[in-house]
JSON list of C-alpha atoms in Angstrom, two decimals:
[
{"chain": "A", "resi": 1, "resn": "UNK", "atom": "CA", "xyz": [-113.43, 147.30, 86.83]},
{"chain": "A", "resi": 2, "resn": "UNK", "atom": "CA", "xyz": [-110.93, 145.77, 88.77]},
{"chain": "A", "resi": 3, "resn": "UNK", "atom": "CA", "xyz": [-107.71, 145.00, 87.34]},
{"chain": "A", "resi": 4, "resn": "UNK", "atom": "CA", "xyz": [-106.57, 141.31, 86.77]},
{"chain": "A", "resi": 5, "resn": "UNK", "atom": "CA", "xyz": [-103.12, 142.41, 89.05]},
{"chain": "A", "resi": 6, "resn": "UNK", "atom": "CA", "xyz": [-100.74, 139.30, 91.13]},
{"chain": "A", "resi": 7, "resn": "UNK", "atom": "CA", "xyz": [-101.08, 140.19, 94.58]},
{"chain": "A", "resi": 8, "resn": "UNK", "atom": "CA", "xyz": [-99.44, 138.36, 96.94]},
{"chain": "A", "resi": 9, "resn": "UNK", "atom": "CA", "xyz": [-100.47, 135.54, 98.53]},
{"chain": "A", "resi": 10, "resn": "UNK", "atom": "CA", "xyz": [-101.54, 136.13, 101.99]},
{"chain": "A", "resi": 11, "resn": "UNK", "atom": "CA", "xyz": [-99.86, 134.32, 104.41]},
{"chain": "A", "resi": 12, "resn": "UNK", "atom": "CA", "xyz": [-101.47, 132.00, 106.56]},
{"chain": "A", "resi": 13, "resn": "UNK", "atom": "CA", "xyz": [-102.57, 133.58, 110.12]},
{"chain": "A", "resi": 14, "resn": "UNK", "atom": "CA", "xyz": [-101.01, 129.90, 111.54]},
{"chain": "A", "resi": 15, "resn": "UNK", "atom": "CA", "xyz": [-97.65, 131.34, 110.13]},
{"chain": "A", "resi": 16, "resn": "UNK", "atom": "CA", "xyz": [-98.22, 134.19, 111.98]},
{"chain": "A", "resi": 17, "resn": "UNK", "atom": "CA", "xyz": [-98.74, 132.89, 114.89]},
{"chain": "A", "resi": 18, "resn": "UNK", "atom": "CA", "xyz": [-95.82, 130.58, 115.25]},
{"chain": "A", "resi": 19, "resn": "UNK", "atom": "CA", "xyz": [-93.62, 133.20, 114.28]},
{"chain": "A", "resi": 20, "resn": "UNK", "atom": "CA", "xyz": [-94.84, 135.34, 117.22]},
{"chain": "A", "resi": 21, "resn": "UNK", "atom": "CA", "xyz": [-94.92, 132.14, 119.57]},
{"chain": "A", "resi": 22, "resn": "UNK", "atom": "CA", "xyz": [-90.70, 131.45, 118.33]},
{"chain": "A", "resi": 23, "resn": "UNK", "atom": "CA", "xyz": [-89.91, 134.96, 119.09]},
{"chain": "A", "resi": 24, "resn": "UNK", "atom": "CA", "xyz": [-92.01, 135.43, 122.57]},
{"chain": "A", "resi": 25, "resn": "UNK", "atom": "CA", "xyz": [-89.86, 131.77, 123.47]},
{"chain": "A", "resi": 26, "resn": "UNK", "atom": "CA", "xyz": [-86.34, 133.46, 122.65]},
{"chain": "A", "resi": 27, "resn": "UNK", "atom": "CA", "xyz": [-87.34, 136.95, 124.78]},
{"chain": "A", "resi": 28, "resn": "UNK", "atom": "CA", "xyz": [-88.39, 134.58, 127.55]},
{"chain": "A", "resi": 29, "resn": "UNK", "atom": "CA", "xyz": [-84.81, 132.31, 126.98]},
{"chain": "A", "resi": 30, "resn": "UNK", "atom": "CA", "xyz": [-82.77, 135.87, 127.23]},
{"chain": "A", "resi": 31, "resn": "UNK", "atom": "CA", "xyz": [-84.80, 137.07, 129.79]},
{"chain": "A", "resi": 32, "resn": "UNK", "atom": "CA", "xyz": [-83.72, 133.32, 131.70]},
{"chain": "A", "resi": 33, "resn": "UNK", "atom": "CA", "xyz": [-80.18, 133.39, 131.16]},
{"chain": "A", "resi": 34, "resn": "UNK", "atom": "CA", "xyz": [-80.63, 129.94, 128.27]},
{"chain": "A", "resi": 35, "resn": "UNK", "atom": "CA", "xyz": [-79.71, 132.35, 125.25]},
{"chain": "A", "resi": 36, "resn": "UNK", "atom": "CA", "xyz": [-76.66, 133.88, 123.80]},
{"chain": "A", "resi": 37, "resn": "UNK", "atom": "CA", "xyz": [-75.78, 136.39, 126.18]},
{"chain": "A", "resi": 38, "resn": "UNK", "atom": "CA", "xyz": [-74.98, 140.18, 124.98]},
{"chain": "A", "resi": 39, "resn": "UNK", "atom": "CA", "xyz": [-71.97, 141.54, 123.15]},
{"chain": "A", "resi": 40, "resn": "UNK", "atom": "CA", "xyz": [-69.96, 142.82, 126.01]},
{"chain": "A", "resi": 41, "resn": "UNK", "atom": "CA", "xyz": [-70.50, 146.88, 126.36]},
{"chain": "A", "resi": 42, "resn": "UNK", "atom": "CA", "xyz": [-68.30, 149.38, 127.32]},
{"chain": "A", "resi": 43, "resn": "UNK", "atom": "CA", "xyz": [-70.73, 152.27, 128.65]},
{"chain": "A", "resi": 44, "resn": "UNK", "atom": "CA", "xyz": [-69.53, 156.08, 128.31]},
{"chain": "A", "resi": 45, "resn": "UNK", "atom": "CA", "xyz": [-71.35, 158.71, 130.43]},
{"chain": "A", "resi": 46, "resn": "UNK", "atom": "CA", "xyz": [-69.65, 161.61, 132.16]},
{"chain": "A", "resi": 47, "resn": "UNK", "atom": "CA", "xyz": [-72.56, 162.41, 134.64]},
{"chain": "A", "resi": 48, "resn": "UNK", "atom": "CA", "xyz": [-72.89, 159.08, 136.79]},
{"chain": "A", "resi": 49, "resn": "UNK", "atom": "CA", "xyz": [-73.80, 158.05, 140.31]},
{"chain": "A", "resi": 50, "resn": "UNK", "atom": "CA", "xyz": [-73.83, 159.74, 142.84]},
{"chain": "A", "resi": 51, "resn": "UNK", "atom": "CA", "xyz": [-75.92, 162.74, 140.84]},
{"chain": "A", "resi": 52, "resn": "UNK", "atom": "CA", "xyz": [-79.42, 161.90, 139.78]},
{"chain": "A", "resi": 53, "resn": "UNK", "atom": "CA", "xyz": [-81.17, 162.45, 136.37]},
{"chain": "A", "resi": 54, "resn": "UNK", "atom": "CA", "xyz": [-83.11, 161.19, 134.38]},
{"chain": "A", "resi": 55, "resn": "UNK", "atom": "CA", "xyz": [-80.45, 160.04, 131.75]},
{"chain": "A", "resi": 56, "resn": "UNK", "atom": "CA", "xyz": [-78.87, 158.63, 134.75]},
{"chain": "A", "resi": 57, "resn": "UNK", "atom": "CA", "xyz": [-82.02, 156.74, 136.34]},
{"chain": "A", "resi": 58, "resn": "UNK", "atom": "CA", "xyz": [-82.35, 155.28, 132.38]},
{"chain": "A", "resi": 59, "resn": "UNK", "atom": "CA", "xyz": [-78.32, 153.80, 132.23]},
{"chain": "A", "resi": 60, "resn": "UNK", "atom": "CA", "xyz": [-78.29, 151.64, 135.52]},
{"chain": "A", "resi": 61, "resn": "UNK", "atom": "CA", "xyz": [-82.28, 150.83, 134.27]},
{"chain": "A", "resi": 62, "resn": "UNK", "atom": "CA", "xyz": [-81.21, 149.45, 131.24]},
{"chain": "A", "resi": 63, "resn": "UNK", "atom": "CA", "xyz": [-77.63, 147.63, 132.11]},
{"chain": "A", "resi": 64, "resn": "UNK", "atom": "CA", "xyz": [-78.58, 146.30, 135.31]},
{"chain": "A", "resi": 65, "resn": "UNK", "atom": "CA", "xyz": [-80.53, 143.90, 132.97]},
{"chain": "A", "resi": 66, "resn": "UNK", "atom": "CA", "xyz": [-77.06, 142.03, 131.65]},
{"chain": "A", "resi": 67, "resn": "UNK", "atom": "CA", "xyz": [-75.59, 139.82, 132.99]},
{"chain": "A", "resi": 68, "resn": "UNK", "atom": "CA", "xyz": [-72.25, 140.31, 135.55]},
{"chain": "A", "resi": 69, "resn": "UNK", "atom": "CA", "xyz": [-69.71, 140.96, 133.65]},
{"chain": "A", "resi": 70, "resn": "UNK", "atom": "CA", "xyz": [-71.60, 141.85, 129.94]},
{"chain": "A", "resi": 71, "resn": "UNK", "atom": "CA", "xyz": [-71.08, 145.16, 130.44]},
{"chain": "A", "resi": 72, "resn": "UNK", "atom": "CA", "xyz": [-68.88, 147.71, 132.29]},
{"chain": "A", "resi": 73, "resn": "UNK", "atom": "CA", "xyz": [-69.77, 151.44, 132.62]},
{"chain": "A", "resi": 74, "resn": "UNK", "atom": "CA", "xyz": [-66.76, 154.48, 132.62]},
{"chain": "A", "resi": 75, "resn": "UNK", "atom": "CA", "xyz": [-67.84, 157.13, 134.00]},
{"chain": "A", "resi": 76, "resn": "UNK", "atom": "CA", "xyz": [-66.50, 160.59, 135.50]},
{"chain": "A", "resi": 77, "resn": "UNK", "atom": "CA", "xyz": [-64.46, 160.77, 138.57]},
{"chain": "A", "resi": 78, "resn": "UNK", "atom": "CA", "xyz": [-66.91, 162.53, 141.10]},
{"chain": "A", "resi": 79, "resn": "UNK", "atom": "CA", "xyz": [-65.42, 161.80, 144.85]},
{"chain": "A", "resi": 80, "resn": "UNK", "atom": "CA", "xyz": [-65.73, 159.35, 146.52]},
{"chain": "A", "resi": 81, "resn": "UNK", "atom": "CA", "xyz": [-67.45, 157.19, 145.06]},
{"chain": "A", "resi": 82, "resn": "UNK", "atom": "CA", "xyz": [-66.66, 153.16, 145.61]},
{"chain": "A", "resi": 83, "resn": "UNK", "atom": "CA", "xyz": [-68.98, 152.68, 147.84]},
{"chain": "A", "resi": 84, "resn": "UNK", "atom": "CA", "xyz": [-72.06, 152.92, 145.76]},
{"chain": "A", "resi": 85, "resn": "UNK", "atom": "CA", "xyz": [-69.52, 151.70, 142.61]},
{"chain": "A", "resi": 86, "resn": "UNK", "atom": "CA", "xyz": [-69.39, 148.52, 144.46]},
{"chain": "A", "resi": 87, "resn": "UNK", "atom": "CA", "xyz": [-72.78, 148.01, 145.00]},
{"chain": "A", "resi": 88, "resn": "UNK", "atom": "CA", "xyz": [-74.10, 148.63, 141.31]},
{"chain": "A", "resi": 89, "resn": "UNK", "atom": "CA", "xyz": [-74.34, 144.66, 139.00]},
{"chain": "A", "resi": 90, "resn": "UNK", "atom": "CA", "xyz": [-71.60, 145.59, 136.73]},
{"chain": "A", "resi": 91, "resn": "UNK", "atom": "CA", "xyz": [-68.46, 147.05, 137.05]},
{"chain": "A", "resi": 92, "resn": "UNK", "atom": "CA", "xyz": [-67.71, 150.78, 137.38]},
{"chain": "A", "resi": 93, "resn": "UNK", "atom": "CA", "xyz": [-63.79, 152.47, 136.16]},
{"chain": "A", "resi": 94, "resn": "UNK", "atom": "CA", "xyz": [-64.00, 156.34, 136.99]},
{"chain": "A", "resi": 95, "resn": "UNK", "atom": "CA", "xyz": [-61.91, 158.67, 134.94]},
{"chain": "A", "resi": 96, "resn": "UNK", "atom": "CA", "xyz": [-61.72, 161.78, 134.63]},
{"chain": "A", "resi": 97, "resn": "UNK", "atom": "CA", "xyz": [-64.35, 163.50, 131.87]},
{"chain": "A", "resi": 98, "resn": "UNK", "atom": "CA", "xyz": [-64.81, 166.68, 133.20]},
{"chain": "A", "resi": 99, "resn": "UNK", "atom": "CA", "xyz": [-64.09, 169.11, 130.21]},
{"chain": "A", "resi": 100, "resn": "UNK", "atom": "CA", "xyz": [-64.01, 173.80, 130.90]},
{"chain": "A", "resi": 101, "resn": "UNK", "atom": "CA", "xyz": [-64.52, 173.46, 126.69]},
{"chain": "A", "resi": 102, "resn": "UNK", "atom": "CA", "xyz": [-65.11, 170.70, 124.81]},
{"chain": "A", "resi": 103, "resn": "UNK", "atom": "CA", "xyz": [-64.08, 172.16, 121.75]},
{"chain": "A", "resi": 104, "resn": "UNK", "atom": "CA", "xyz": [-61.26, 169.20, 120.22]},
{"chain": "A", "resi": 105, "resn": "UNK", "atom": "CA", "xyz": [-59.50, 171.42, 118.48]},
{"chain": "A", "resi": 106, "resn": "UNK", "atom": "CA", "xyz": [-58.67, 173.67, 120.84]},
{"chain": "A", "resi": 107, "resn": "UNK", "atom": "CA", "xyz": [-55.16, 172.47, 122.59]},
{"chain": "A", "resi": 108, "resn": "UNK", "atom": "CA", "xyz": [-56.24, 171.92, 125.92]},
{"chain": "A", "resi": 109, "resn": "UNK", "atom": "CA", "xyz": [-59.39, 170.29, 125.37]},
{"chain": "A", "resi": 110, "resn": "UNK", "atom": "CA", "xyz": [-57.20, 167.98, 123.07]},
{"chain": "A", "resi": 111, "resn": "UNK", "atom": "CA", "xyz": [-55.17, 167.26, 125.83]},
{"chain": "A", "resi": 112, "resn": "UNK", "atom": "CA", "xyz": [-58.06, 165.90, 127.64]},
{"chain": "A", "resi": 113, "resn": "UNK", "atom": "CA", "xyz": [-59.73, 163.82, 124.81]},
{"chain": "A", "resi": 114, "resn": "UNK", "atom": "CA", "xyz": [-56.86, 162.22, 123.93]},
{"chain": "A", "resi": 115, "resn": "UNK", "atom": "CA", "xyz": [-56.45, 160.80, 128.29]},
{"chain": "A", "resi": 116, "resn": "UNK", "atom": "CA", "xyz": [-59.72, 159.85, 127.57]},
{"chain": "A", "resi": 117, "resn": "UNK", "atom": "CA", "xyz": [-59.03, 157.98, 124.70]},
{"chain": "A", "resi": 118, "resn": "UNK", "atom": "CA", "xyz": [-56.03, 156.28, 125.99]},
{"chain": "A", "resi": 119, "resn": "UNK", "atom": "CA", "xyz": [-58.15, 155.28, 128.82]},
{"chain": "A", "resi": 120, "resn": "UNK", "atom": "CA", "xyz": [-60.86, 153.58, 127.98]},
{"chain": "A", "resi": 121, "resn": "UNK", "atom": "CA", "xyz": [-58.55, 151.92, 125.06]},
{"chain": "A", "resi": 122, "resn": "UNK", "atom": "CA", "xyz": [-56.81, 150.49, 127.82]},
{"chain": "A", "resi": 123, "resn": "UNK", "atom": "CA", "xyz": [-60.47, 149.24, 129.99]},
{"chain": "A", "resi": 124, "resn": "UNK", "atom": "CA", "xyz": [-61.50, 147.96, 126.76]},
{"chain": "A", "resi": 125, "resn": "UNK", "atom": "CA", "xyz": [-58.67, 146.00, 126.38]},
{"chain": "A", "resi": 126, "resn": "UNK", "atom": "CA", "xyz": [-58.45, 144.05, 129.88]},
{"chain": "A", "resi": 127, "resn": "UNK", "atom": "CA", "xyz": [-62.35, 143.73, 129.98]},
{"chain": "A", "resi": 128, "resn": "UNK", "atom": "CA", "xyz": [-62.23, 142.59, 126.17]},
{"chain": "A", "resi": 129, "resn": "UNK", "atom": "CA", "xyz": [-64.75, 144.81, 125.57]},
{"chain": "A", "resi": 130, "resn": "UNK", "atom": "CA", "xyz": [-66.98, 144.51, 121.88]},
{"chain": "A", "resi": 131, "resn": "UNK", "atom": "CA", "xyz": [-68.96, 148.19, 121.49]},
{"chain": "A", "resi": 132, "resn": "UNK", "atom": "CA", "xyz": [-69.19, 151.02, 123.20]},
{"chain": "A", "resi": 133, "resn": "UNK", "atom": "CA", "xyz": [-72.71, 152.80, 123.95]},
{"chain": "A", "resi": 134, "resn": "UNK", "atom": "CA", "xyz": [-72.23, 156.12, 124.94]},
{"chain": "A", "resi": 135, "resn": "UNK", "atom": "CA", "xyz": [-74.82, 159.11, 126.73]},
{"chain": "A", "resi": 136, "resn": "UNK", "atom": "CA", "xyz": [-73.81, 161.88, 124.83]},
{"chain": "A", "resi": 137, "resn": "UNK", "atom": "CA", "xyz": [-72.30, 163.21, 121.68]},
{"chain": "A", "resi": 138, "resn": "UNK", "atom": "CA", "xyz": [-69.67, 165.57, 123.52]},
{"chain": "A", "resi": 139, "resn": "UNK", "atom": "CA", "xyz": [-67.20, 164.31, 124.84]},
{"chain": "A", "resi": 140, "resn": "UNK", "atom": "CA", "xyz": [-68.12, 159.72, 125.05]},
{"chain": "A", "resi": 141, "resn": "UNK", "atom": "CA", "xyz": [-68.94, 160.14, 121.40]},
{"chain": "A", "resi": 142, "resn": "UNK", "atom": "CA", "xyz": [-66.09, 161.46, 120.12]},
{"chain": "A", "resi": 143, "resn": "UNK", "atom": "CA", "xyz": [-64.06, 160.08, 122.58]},
{"chain": "A", "resi": 144, "resn": "UNK", "atom": "CA", "xyz": [-65.70, 156.29, 120.73]},
{"chain": "A", "resi": 145, "resn": "UNK", "atom": "CA", "xyz": [-65.53, 157.29, 117.49]},
{"chain": "A", "resi": 146, "resn": "UNK", "atom": "CA", "xyz": [-62.03, 158.05, 117.70]},
{"chain": "A", "resi": 147, "resn": "UNK", "atom": "CA", "xyz": [-61.58, 154.20, 119.38]},
{"chain": "A", "resi": 148, "resn": "UNK", "atom": "CA", "xyz": [-63.65, 153.31, 116.43]},
{"chain": "A", "resi": 149, "resn": "UNK", "atom": "CA", "xyz": [-60.90, 154.67, 113.61]},
{"chain": "A", "resi": 150, "resn": "UNK", "atom": "CA", "xyz": [-57.51, 154.34, 115.25]},
{"chain": "A", "resi": 151, "resn": "UNK", "atom": "CA", "xyz": [-58.50, 151.36, 117.23]},
{"chain": "A", "resi": 152, "resn": "UNK", "atom": "CA", "xyz": [-60.89, 149.42, 115.24]}
]
């Protein structure tokens, strides 16, 4: 025998359709640039152009969709990349990120992390960025974590 437990009333299908339609409208507005913009974002990535790879392609595809000035990519130095960087839809800053050893308790690595921290903090302030996205945990993620802990 079925119990007479109270079940939530079913949601009217028109409510679901209106909600879905509103969500589609919000997405369309954001794609057209008619809604509040993304938070200004700093993207940390040791690996970037002129090299190729899956994460580099993903990074380009993702942050190319941001409006101009909403994303700044901080990438590792790779020789003369000025021409490549100028043709991208977002600003690219280059800093030295490569390390022989990523262990932050070793003095040489700790000095490199501290140097990256200072440079990233300077870039964050210059562009007034609100959030940090990292491609890898080390070294980018550790620098971002330190930024959150010490600089808010």
